[in-house]
Coordinates of C-alpha atoms and ligand atoms in Angstrom, one line a residue:
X918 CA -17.0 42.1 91.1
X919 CA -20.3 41.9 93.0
X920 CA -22.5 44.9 92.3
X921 CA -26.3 45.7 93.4
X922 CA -28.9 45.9 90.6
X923 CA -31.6 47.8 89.8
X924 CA -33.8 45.2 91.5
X925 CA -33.9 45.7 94.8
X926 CA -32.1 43.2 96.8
X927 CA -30.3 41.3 94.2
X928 CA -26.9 41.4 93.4
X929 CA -25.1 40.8 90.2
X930 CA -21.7 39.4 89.9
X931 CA -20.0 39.2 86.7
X932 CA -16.9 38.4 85.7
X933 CA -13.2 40.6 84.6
X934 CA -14.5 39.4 80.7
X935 CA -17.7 39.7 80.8
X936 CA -18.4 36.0 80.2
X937 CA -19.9 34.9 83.1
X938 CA -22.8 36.7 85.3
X939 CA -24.4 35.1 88.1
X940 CA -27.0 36.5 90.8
X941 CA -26.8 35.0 94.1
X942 CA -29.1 35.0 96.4
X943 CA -26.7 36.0 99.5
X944 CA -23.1 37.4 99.6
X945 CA -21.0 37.5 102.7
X946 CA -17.8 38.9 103.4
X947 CA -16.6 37.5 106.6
X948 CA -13.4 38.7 108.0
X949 CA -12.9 35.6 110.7
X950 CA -12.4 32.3 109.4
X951 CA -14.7 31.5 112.2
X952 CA -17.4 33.7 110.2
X953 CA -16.9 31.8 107.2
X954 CA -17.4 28.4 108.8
X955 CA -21.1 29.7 110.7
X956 CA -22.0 31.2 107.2
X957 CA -21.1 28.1 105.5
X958 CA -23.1 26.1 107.8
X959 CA -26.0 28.4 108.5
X960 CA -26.4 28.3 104.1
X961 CA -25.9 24.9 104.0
X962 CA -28.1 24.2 106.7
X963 CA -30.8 26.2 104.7
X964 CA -29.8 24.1 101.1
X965 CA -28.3 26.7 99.9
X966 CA -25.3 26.6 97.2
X967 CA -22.2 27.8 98.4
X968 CA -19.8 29.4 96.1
X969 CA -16.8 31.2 97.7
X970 CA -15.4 34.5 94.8
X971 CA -11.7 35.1 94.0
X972 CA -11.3 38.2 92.2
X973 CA -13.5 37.1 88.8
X974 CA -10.7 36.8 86.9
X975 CA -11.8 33.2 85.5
X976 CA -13.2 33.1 82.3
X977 CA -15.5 30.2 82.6
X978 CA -18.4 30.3 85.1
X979 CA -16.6 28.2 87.8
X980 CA -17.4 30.8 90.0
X981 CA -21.1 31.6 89.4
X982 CA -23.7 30.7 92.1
X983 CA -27.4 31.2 92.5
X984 CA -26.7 30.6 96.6
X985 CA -24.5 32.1 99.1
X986 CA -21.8 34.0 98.0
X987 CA -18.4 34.3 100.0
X988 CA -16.4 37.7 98.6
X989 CA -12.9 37.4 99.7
X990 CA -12.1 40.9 100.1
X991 CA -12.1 40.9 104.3
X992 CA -10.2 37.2 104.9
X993 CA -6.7 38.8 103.6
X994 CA -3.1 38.6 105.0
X995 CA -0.4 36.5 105.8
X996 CA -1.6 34.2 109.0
X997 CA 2.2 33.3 110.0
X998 CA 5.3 32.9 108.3
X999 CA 8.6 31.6 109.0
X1000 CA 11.8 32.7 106.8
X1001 CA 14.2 29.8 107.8
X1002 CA 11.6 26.7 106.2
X1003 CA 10.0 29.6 103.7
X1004 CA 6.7 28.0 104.9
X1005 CA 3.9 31.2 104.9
X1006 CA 0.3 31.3 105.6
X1007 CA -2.0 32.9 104.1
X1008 CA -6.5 33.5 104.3
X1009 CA -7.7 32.7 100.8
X1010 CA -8.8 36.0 99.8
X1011 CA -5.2 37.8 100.1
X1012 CA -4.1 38.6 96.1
X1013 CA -1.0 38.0 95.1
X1014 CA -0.3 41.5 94.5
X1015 CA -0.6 42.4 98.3
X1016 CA 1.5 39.0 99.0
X1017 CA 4.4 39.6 96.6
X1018 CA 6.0 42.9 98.6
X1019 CA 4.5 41.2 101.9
X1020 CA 7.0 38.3 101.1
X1021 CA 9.7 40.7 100.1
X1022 CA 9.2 42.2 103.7
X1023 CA 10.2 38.9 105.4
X1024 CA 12.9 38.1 102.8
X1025 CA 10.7 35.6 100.6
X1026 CA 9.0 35.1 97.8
X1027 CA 6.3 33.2 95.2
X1028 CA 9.3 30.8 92.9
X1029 CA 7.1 31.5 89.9
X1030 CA 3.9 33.8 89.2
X1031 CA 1.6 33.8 86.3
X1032 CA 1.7 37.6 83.9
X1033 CA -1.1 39.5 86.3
X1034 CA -1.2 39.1 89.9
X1035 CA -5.0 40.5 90.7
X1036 CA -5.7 37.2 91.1
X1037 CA -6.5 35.6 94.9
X1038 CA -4.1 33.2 96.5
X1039 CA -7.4 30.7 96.7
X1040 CA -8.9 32.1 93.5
X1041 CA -5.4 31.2 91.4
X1042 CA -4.8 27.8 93.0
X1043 CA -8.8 26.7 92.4
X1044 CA -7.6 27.2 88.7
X1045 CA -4.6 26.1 88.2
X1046 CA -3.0 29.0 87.3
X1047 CA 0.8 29.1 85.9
X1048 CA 3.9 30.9 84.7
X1049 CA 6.1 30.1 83.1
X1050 CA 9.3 27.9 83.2
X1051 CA 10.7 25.0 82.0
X1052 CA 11.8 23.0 85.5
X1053 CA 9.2 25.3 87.1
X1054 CA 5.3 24.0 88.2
X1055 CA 2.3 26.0 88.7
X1056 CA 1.3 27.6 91.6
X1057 CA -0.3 24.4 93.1
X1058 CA 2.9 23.1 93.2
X1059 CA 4.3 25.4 95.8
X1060 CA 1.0 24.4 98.0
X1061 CA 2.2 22.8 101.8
X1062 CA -1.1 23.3 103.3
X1063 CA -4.6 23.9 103.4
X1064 CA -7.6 24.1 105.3
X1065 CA -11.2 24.1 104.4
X1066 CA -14.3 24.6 105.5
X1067 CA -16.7 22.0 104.4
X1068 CA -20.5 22.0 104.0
X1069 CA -20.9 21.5 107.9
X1070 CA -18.9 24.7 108.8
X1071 CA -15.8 21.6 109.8
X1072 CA -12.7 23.5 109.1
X1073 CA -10.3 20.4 107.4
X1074 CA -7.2 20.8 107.7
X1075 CA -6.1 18.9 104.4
X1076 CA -3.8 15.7 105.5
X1077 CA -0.9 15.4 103.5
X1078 CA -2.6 12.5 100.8
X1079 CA -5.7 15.2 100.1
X1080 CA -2.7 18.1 98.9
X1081 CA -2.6 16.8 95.6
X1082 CA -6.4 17.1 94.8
X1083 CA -7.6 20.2 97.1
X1084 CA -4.3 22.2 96.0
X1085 CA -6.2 22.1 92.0
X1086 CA -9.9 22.1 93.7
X1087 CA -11.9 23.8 91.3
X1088 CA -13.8 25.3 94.3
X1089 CA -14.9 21.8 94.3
X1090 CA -14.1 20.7 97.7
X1091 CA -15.1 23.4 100.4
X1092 CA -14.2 26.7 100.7
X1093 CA -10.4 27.2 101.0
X1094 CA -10.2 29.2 104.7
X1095 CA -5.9 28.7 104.4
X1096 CA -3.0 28.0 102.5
X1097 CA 0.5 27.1 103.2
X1098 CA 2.8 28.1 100.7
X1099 CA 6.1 27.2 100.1
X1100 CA 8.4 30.3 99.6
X1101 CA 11.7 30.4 98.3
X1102 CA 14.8 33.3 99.4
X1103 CA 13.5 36.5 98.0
X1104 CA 15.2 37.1 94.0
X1105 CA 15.7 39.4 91.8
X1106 CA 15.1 38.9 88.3
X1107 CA 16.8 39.9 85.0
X1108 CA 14.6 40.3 82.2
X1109 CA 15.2 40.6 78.5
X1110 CA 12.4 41.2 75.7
X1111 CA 13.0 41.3 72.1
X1112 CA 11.1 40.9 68.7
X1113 CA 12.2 38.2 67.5
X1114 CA 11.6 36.0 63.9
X1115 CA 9.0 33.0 65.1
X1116 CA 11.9 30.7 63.1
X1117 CA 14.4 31.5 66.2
X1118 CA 12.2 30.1 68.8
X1119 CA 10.3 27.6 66.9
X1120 CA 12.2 26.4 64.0
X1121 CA 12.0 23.2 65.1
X1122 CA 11.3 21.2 68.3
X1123 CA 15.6 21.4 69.7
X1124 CA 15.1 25.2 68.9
X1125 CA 11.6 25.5 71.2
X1126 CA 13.3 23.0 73.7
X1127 CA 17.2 25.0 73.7
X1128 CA 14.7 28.4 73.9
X1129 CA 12.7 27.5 77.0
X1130 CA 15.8 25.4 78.9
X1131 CA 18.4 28.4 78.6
X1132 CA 16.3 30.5 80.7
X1133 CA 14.4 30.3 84.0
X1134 CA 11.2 31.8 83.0
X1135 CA 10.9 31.4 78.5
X1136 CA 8.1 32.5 77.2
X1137 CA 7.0 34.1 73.7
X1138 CA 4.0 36.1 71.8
X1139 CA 3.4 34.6 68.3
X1140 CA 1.6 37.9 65.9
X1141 CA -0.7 36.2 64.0
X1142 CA -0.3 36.7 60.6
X1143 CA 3.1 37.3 60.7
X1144 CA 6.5 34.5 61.2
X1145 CA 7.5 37.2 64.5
X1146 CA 7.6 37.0 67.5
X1147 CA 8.0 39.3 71.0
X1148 CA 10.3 37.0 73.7
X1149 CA 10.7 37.7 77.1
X1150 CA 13.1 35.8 79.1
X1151 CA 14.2 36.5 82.6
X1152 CA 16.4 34.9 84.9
X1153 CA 17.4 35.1 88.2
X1154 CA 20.6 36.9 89.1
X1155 CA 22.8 38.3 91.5
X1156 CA 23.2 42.0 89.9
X1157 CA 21.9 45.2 91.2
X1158 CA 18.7 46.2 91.0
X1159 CA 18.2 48.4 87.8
X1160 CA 14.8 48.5 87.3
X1161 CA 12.9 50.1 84.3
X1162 CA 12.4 54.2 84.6
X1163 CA 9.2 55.0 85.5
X1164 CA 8.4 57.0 82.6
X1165 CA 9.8 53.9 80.5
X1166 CA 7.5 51.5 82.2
X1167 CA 4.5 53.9 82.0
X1168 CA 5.0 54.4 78.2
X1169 CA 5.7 50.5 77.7
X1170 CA 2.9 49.1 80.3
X1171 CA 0.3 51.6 80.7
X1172 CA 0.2 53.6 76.9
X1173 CA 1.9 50.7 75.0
X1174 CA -0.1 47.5 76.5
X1175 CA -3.3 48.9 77.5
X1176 CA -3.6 52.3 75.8
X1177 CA -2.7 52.1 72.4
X1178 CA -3.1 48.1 72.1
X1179 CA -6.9 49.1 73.3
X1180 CA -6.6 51.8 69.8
X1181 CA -5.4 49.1 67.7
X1182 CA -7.5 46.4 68.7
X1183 CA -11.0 48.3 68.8
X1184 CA -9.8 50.0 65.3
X1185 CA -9.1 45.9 63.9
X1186 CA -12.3 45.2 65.7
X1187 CA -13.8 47.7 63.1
X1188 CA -11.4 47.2 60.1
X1189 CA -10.0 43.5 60.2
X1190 CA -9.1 43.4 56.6
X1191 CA -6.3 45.9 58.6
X1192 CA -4.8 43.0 61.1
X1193 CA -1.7 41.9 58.8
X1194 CA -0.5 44.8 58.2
X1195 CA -1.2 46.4 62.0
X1196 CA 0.4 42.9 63.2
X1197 CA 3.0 43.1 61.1
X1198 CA 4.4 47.0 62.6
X1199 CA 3.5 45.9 65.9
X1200 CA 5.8 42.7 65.8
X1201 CA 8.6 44.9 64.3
X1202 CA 8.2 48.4 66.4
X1203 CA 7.9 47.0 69.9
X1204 CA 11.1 47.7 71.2
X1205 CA 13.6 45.7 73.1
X1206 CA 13.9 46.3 76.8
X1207 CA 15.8 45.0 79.4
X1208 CA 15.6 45.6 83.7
X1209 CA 16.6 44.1 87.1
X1210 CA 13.8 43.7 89.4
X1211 CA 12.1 42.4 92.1
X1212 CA 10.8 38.9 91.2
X1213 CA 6.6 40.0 91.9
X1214 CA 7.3 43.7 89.8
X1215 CA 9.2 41.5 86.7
X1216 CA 6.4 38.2 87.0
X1217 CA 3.2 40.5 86.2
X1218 CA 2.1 43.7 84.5
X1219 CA -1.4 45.5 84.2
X1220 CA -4.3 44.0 81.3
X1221 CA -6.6 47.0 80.9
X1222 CA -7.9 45.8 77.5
X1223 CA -10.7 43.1 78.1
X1224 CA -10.1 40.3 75.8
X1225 CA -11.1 36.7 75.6
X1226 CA -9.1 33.7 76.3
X1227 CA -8.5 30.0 76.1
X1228 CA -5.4 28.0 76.4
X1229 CA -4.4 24.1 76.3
X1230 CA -1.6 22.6 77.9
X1231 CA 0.2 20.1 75.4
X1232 CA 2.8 17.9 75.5
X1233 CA 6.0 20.0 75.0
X1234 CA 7.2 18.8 71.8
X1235 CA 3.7 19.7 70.1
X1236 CA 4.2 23.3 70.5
X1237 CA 5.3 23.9 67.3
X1238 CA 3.0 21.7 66.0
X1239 CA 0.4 23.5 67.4
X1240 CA 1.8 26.6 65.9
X1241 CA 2.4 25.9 62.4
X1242 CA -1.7 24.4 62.6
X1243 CA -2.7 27.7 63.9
X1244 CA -1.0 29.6 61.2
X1245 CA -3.0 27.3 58.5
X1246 CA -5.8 27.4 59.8
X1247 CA -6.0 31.3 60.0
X1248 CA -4.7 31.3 56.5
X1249 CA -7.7 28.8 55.0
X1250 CA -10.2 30.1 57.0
X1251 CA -9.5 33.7 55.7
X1252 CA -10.5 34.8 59.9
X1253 CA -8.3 38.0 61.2
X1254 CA -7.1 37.3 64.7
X1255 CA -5.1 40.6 65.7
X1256 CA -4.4 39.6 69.3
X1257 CA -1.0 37.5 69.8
X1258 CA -1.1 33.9 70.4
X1259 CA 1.1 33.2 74.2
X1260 CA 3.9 30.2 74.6
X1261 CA 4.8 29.3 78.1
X1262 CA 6.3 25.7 79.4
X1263 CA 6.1 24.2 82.9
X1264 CA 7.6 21.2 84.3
X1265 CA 5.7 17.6 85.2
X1266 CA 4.2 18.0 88.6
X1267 CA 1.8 15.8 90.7
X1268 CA -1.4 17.4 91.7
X1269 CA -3.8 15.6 90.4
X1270 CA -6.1 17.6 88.3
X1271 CA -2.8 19.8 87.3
X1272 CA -3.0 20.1 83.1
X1273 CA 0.9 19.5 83.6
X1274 CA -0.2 16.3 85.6
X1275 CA 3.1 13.8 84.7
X1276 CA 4.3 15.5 81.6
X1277 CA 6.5 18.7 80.8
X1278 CA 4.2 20.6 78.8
X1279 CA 3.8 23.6 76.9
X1280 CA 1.0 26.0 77.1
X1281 CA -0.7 27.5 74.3
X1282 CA -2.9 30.8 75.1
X1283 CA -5.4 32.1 72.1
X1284 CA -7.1 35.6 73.0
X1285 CA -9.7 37.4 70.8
X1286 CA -10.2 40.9 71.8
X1287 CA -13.3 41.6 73.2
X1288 CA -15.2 43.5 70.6
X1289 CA -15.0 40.7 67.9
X1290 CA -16.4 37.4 68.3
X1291 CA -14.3 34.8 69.3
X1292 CA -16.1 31.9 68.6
X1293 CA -14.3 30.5 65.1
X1294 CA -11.3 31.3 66.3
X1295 CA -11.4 29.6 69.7
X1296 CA -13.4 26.6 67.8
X1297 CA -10.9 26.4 66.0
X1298 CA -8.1 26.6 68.4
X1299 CA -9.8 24.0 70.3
X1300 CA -10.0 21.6 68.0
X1301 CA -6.0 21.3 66.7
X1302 CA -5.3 21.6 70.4
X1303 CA -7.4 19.1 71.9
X1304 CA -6.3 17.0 68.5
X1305 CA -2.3 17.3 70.3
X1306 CA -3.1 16.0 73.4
X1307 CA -4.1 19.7 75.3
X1308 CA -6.0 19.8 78.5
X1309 CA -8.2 22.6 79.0
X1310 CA -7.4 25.4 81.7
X1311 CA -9.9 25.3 84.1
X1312 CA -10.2 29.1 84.6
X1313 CA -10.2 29.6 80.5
X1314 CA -12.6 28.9 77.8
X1315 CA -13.7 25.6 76.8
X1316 CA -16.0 23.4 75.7
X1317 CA -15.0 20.0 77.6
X1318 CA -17.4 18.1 79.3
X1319 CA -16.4 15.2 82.5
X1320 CA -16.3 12.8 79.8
X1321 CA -13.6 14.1 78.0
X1322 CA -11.6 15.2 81.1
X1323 CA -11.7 11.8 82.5
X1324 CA -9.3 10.7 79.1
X1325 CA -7.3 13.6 79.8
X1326 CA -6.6 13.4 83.2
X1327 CA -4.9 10.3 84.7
X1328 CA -6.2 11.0 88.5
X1329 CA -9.6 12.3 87.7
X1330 CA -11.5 9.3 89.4
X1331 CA -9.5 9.9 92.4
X1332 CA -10.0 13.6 92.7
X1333 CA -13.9 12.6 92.4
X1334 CA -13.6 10.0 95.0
X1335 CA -12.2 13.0 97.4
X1336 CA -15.2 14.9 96.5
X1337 CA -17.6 12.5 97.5
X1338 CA -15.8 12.2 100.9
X1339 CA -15.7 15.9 101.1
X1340 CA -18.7 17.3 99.5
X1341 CA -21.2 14.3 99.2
X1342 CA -23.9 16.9 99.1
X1343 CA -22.6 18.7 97.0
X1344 CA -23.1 22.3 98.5
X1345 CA -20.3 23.7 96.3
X1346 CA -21.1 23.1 92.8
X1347 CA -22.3 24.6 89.8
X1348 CA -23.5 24.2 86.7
X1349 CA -19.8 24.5 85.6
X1350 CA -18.6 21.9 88.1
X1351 CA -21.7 19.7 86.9
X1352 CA -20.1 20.0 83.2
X1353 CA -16.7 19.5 83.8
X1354 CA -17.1 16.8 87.2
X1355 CA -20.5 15.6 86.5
X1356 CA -23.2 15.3 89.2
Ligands
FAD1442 C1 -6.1 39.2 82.5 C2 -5.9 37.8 82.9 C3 -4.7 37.3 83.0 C4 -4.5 35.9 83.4 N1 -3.2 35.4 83.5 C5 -3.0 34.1 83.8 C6 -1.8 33.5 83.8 O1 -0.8 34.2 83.6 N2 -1.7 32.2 84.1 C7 -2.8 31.4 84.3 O2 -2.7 30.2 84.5 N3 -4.0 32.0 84.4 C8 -4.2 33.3 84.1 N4 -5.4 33.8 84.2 C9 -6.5 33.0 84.7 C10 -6.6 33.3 86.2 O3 -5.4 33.2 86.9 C11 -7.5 32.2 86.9 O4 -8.7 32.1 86.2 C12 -7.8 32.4 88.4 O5 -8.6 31.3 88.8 C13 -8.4 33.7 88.7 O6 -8.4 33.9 90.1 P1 -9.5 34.7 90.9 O7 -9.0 35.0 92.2 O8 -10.0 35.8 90.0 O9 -10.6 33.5 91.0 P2 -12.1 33.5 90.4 O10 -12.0 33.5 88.9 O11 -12.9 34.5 91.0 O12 -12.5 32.0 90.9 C14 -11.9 30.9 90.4 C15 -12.3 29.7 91.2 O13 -11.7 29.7 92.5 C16 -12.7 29.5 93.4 N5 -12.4 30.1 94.7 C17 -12.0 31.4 94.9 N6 -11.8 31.5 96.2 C18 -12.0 30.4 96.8 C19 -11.9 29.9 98.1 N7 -11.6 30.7 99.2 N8 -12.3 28.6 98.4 C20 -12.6 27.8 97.4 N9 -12.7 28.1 96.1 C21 -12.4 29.4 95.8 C22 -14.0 30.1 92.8 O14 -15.2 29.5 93.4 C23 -13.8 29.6 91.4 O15 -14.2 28.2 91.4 C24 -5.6 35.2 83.8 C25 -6.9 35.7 83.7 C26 -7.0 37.0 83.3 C27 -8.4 37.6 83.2

């Protein structure tokens, strides 16, 4: 969100967690992608930064600039669309909650969406954000187009050998003006969630594997502190739609997931000799629930408690790994974690910067609530991950610098060679994209 300060003429931008504030020196909202390219090149021009905004809802400063800012709030919509190939465009700032019921409309829809859909269509891809499911990519995977507007105010419309690095961009490239997504026929979804015991889905490496392959979209939240565990599966089907009550879906995601998990978590924040035992009800007493619905309604749900979060995607078969090093560490360490731990798989794809780059991988999430620190926890988290084989999300906390990426990601030299083409100057990047890209 872009606000004005107290000083006059400055703006401050910070972001959904409140980890990342920046002050630019301009923002623009242009509503033409013809506007974006003259404000690109009238900054650039100037040598100013140029730093286009998604809806903040990175955790890491990859969006911060101290130059122009491009808000995506007027370059919304879908461009054209056409329901026989599934082929749709979209203007980068359109959020995937307006696109979900605009693809419904023409019959379509997103194959797989991450759990919130605030997110920007440009803002989500920059990241390489995911869902979940186990023969299912990210969102850069359903990319079939793009154009951007580079430092010059050029719009590029990305030839088919530059997909694989702009669709993961980091922002990195240009600003994204377009994207051509690949939709699928528009599906219903049947989900299930259940506590369950952490032994069921993780007992060993078959169970994790049998777990995440007998359903489209797998995932689970591990309670810290506790061997349980909250599953949601959900799969497509050809039933009738039967979605939750309202009143059921108010209680479960407004009171249950936001209200009283705010309660709970400000009252741990205070108390966390409490977490155990507050995990402990909360892993038994949410209740089982289970509703047809339209794919985009099923996919995401509203976060209203501000938390923290980092996640590594590992190889799949490390999960449990992972799991069992968590749970030791917590237990030596004597640190109370009262947020749940997220599980989520994705299949191998091949854009290049894509943490499931070439390998089926699962994805470990570690949240600390906002109101207590996060720091040993996330060190900590860091360290068995990285240890596994994780790569870092791009939009979530981390520590990594370009040296270590370069290890981690097999096409990272290529995706710097495009950005030399593309951005020799380098109008777009930050001190994030310095750390994580180098100069
Ligand atoms: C509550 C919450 C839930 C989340 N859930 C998930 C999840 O389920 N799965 C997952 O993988 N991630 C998840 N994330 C992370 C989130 O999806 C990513 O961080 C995503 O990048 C945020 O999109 P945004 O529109 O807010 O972009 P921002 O965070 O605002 O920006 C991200 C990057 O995109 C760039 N960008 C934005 N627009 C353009 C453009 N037009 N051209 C070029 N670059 C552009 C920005 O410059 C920046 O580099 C979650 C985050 C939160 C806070």
């Amino acid at each position: 969100m872009v606000t004005t300060s107290a000083a006059p003429n400055r703006r401050i931008w910070t972001n959904w967690a409140g980890t990342a504030t920046a002050s630019p020196a301009e923002v623009v909202s242009p509503t033409t992608v013809d506007e974006l390219q003259r404000a690109v090149a009238r900054a650039s021009a100037a040598g100013m930064r140029v730093k286009a905004l998604g809806s903040g809802h990175s955790f890491t400063p990859i969006a911060v600039t101290d130059g122009l800012a491009v808000a995506p709030d007027r370059l919304r919509g879908i461009v054209s669309a056409d329901p026989a190939t599934g082929l749709v465009t979209v203007l980068a700032g359109t959020t995937l909650h307006e696109l979900g019921p605009a693809l419904w409309q023409l019959g379509l829809a997103m194959p797989n969406l991450g759990d919130v859909d605030v997110q920007t269509v440009a803002g989500a891809l920059a990241t390489g954000t995911h869902g979940t499911g186990a023969r299912l990519g990210g969102l850069a995977t359903q990319v079939a187009g793009m154009q951007l507007v580079l430092a010059d105010g050029t719009l590029y419309d990305c030839p088919a050998d530059d997909l694989p690095a702009a669709a993961i961009g980091l922002g990195a490239l240009g600003v994204v003006a377009t994207v051509t997504l690949r939709c699928v026929p528009a599906f219903l979804l049947h989900a299930e969630e259940s506590p369950a015991a952490l032994d069921e889905v993780l007992r060993d490496a078959a169970a994790f594997d049998a777990f995440t392959r007998a359903h489209d979209h797998a995932e689970f939240y591990w309670f810290p502190h506790t061997r349980r565990a909250l599953t949601k599966r959900n799969d497509r089907t050809a039933a009738p739609e039967r979605p939750l009550p309202r009143l059921r879906r108010a209680i479960d995601d407004e009171l249950l997931s936001n209200t009283v998990f705010g309660w709970t978590n400000r009252l741990c924040a205070a108390r966390p000799s409490l977490i155990p035992r507050v995990n402990a009800v909360a892993a038994r007493t949410l209740g089982a629930r289970e509703f047809v619905d339209r794919s985009y309604r099923v996919f995401a749900a509203p976060r209203r408690v501000v938390f923290r979060e980092t996640e590594y995607a590992l190889p799949r078969h490390a999960v449990r790994e992972a799991i069992t090093e968590l749970e030791a560490w917590l237990r030596r360490s004597g640190e109370r974690v009262a947020f749940p731990v997220e599980v989520r798989v994705a299949a191998a794809d091949d854009v290049w910067l894509s943490t499931a780059y070439g390998r089926d991988s699962g994805y470990v999430a570690v949240h600390q609530y906002v109101g207590s620190d996060h720091t040993r926890w996330f060190d900590a988290a860091e360290s068995i991950l990285r240890g596994l084989g994780g790569r870092p999300h791009w939009g979530k906390m981390h520590s990594l610098t370009a040296d270590d990426l370069a290890g981690l990601h097999p096409r990272f030299d290529d995706f710097r060679a495009v950005r030399d083409r593309l951005d020799p100057g380098r109008t777009f990047t930050n001190p994030y994209l310095r750390r994580v890209l180098g100069d």
